[in-house]
Amino acid sequence: MASPEIEALTQALSRLPGLGPRSARRAVLHLLKKREGAMEPLLRALEAVNERLVTCHVCGNVDTVDPCGICADPRRDARALCVVEDVADLWALDKSRLFPGRFHVLGGRLSALEGIRPEDLTIDALVARLEPGGVDEVVLAMNATLEGQTTAHYLAERLERFPIRLTQLAHGVPVGGELDYLDEGTLAQALRARRPVG
């Protein structure tokens, strides 16, 4: 029988995505066996991120600096903007290194069932980013779910007054799929085959 502290650690880890009780128990045992080589560096990394974690005021990404590393990167094409539902989608697309522009995180997707309305997302901030001009293309990289496509259609209506090329990811993204779980090949194909909205 483990101590209450070890049991609490196991339960905390089991609540993480992809870890159930058995996987969490194995992770805790590994950390206990490799205390200096695994647990202490993990603790330091968690403390450092916890102390410095911020949301980028420009795009909505999470990072330890504001503006985030993507927004501050002068090599990024400021004329191309990719709109995603959440940070996991941004990280998945950025990891592929196929999109040279900047990002905008909506903070979710429209959902009547969950009561998520346009004012609950960062749509007004997106419009404000487009107001000054300078953006030539906006890629709507919504998940291929009913809510994601509803959000994309709503955004297309809101952004139609801007002189931009409005595109969305191709249908290579499986219906019901989420960007965070796709392999780089599928993401690459979806970005290359993006098409105009409407």
CSV table of C-alpha atoms in Angstrom, one decimal, residues 81 83 123-138 140 154-167:
chain,number,residue,atom,x,y,z
A,81,LEU,CA,-2.8,34.0,-40.6
A,83,VAL,CA,-7.0,30.4,-37.3
A,123,ILE,CA,-13.5,36.3,-32.8
A,124,ASP,CA,-13.6,40.0,-32.1
A,125,ALA,CA,-9.8,40.0,-31.5
A,126,LEU,CA,-9.3,38.2,-34.8
A,127,VAL,CA,-11.4,40.9,-36.6
A,128,ALA,CA,-9.3,43.6,-34.8
A,129,ARG,CA,-6.1,41.9,-36.1
A,130,LEU,CA,-7.4,42.2,-39.6
A,131,GLU,CA,-8.7,45.8,-39.4
A,132,PRO,CA,-5.3,47.5,-40.0
A,133,GLY,CA,-4.7,45.5,-43.2
A,134,GLY,CA,-1.5,43.7,-44.1
A,135,VAL,CA,-3.0,40.2,-44.0
A,136,ASP,CA,-3.5,38.7,-47.5
A,137,GLU,CA,-4.7,35.2,-46.5
A,138,VAL,CA,-6.6,33.7,-43.6
A,140,LEU,CA,-9.5,28.5,-41.3
A,154,TYR,CA,-19.5,31.8,-39.1
A,155,LEU,CA,-16.0,33.1,-39.5
A,156,ALA,CA,-16.3,33.2,-43.3
A,157,GLU,CA,-19.4,35.4,-42.9
A,158,ARG,CA,-17.7,37.7,-40.4
A,159,LEU,CA,-14.5,38.1,-42.5
A,160,GLU,CA,-16.1,38.5,-46.0
A,161,ARG,CA,-15.8,42.3,-45.8
A,162,PHE,CA,-12.0,42.1,-45.7
A,163,PRO,CA,-9.9,42.0,-48.9
A,164,ILE,CA,-8.3,38.7,-48.1
A,165,ARG,CA,-8.0,35.2,-49.6
A,166,LEU,CA,-10.0,33.1,-47.2
A,167,THR,CA,-9.2,29.4,-47.3
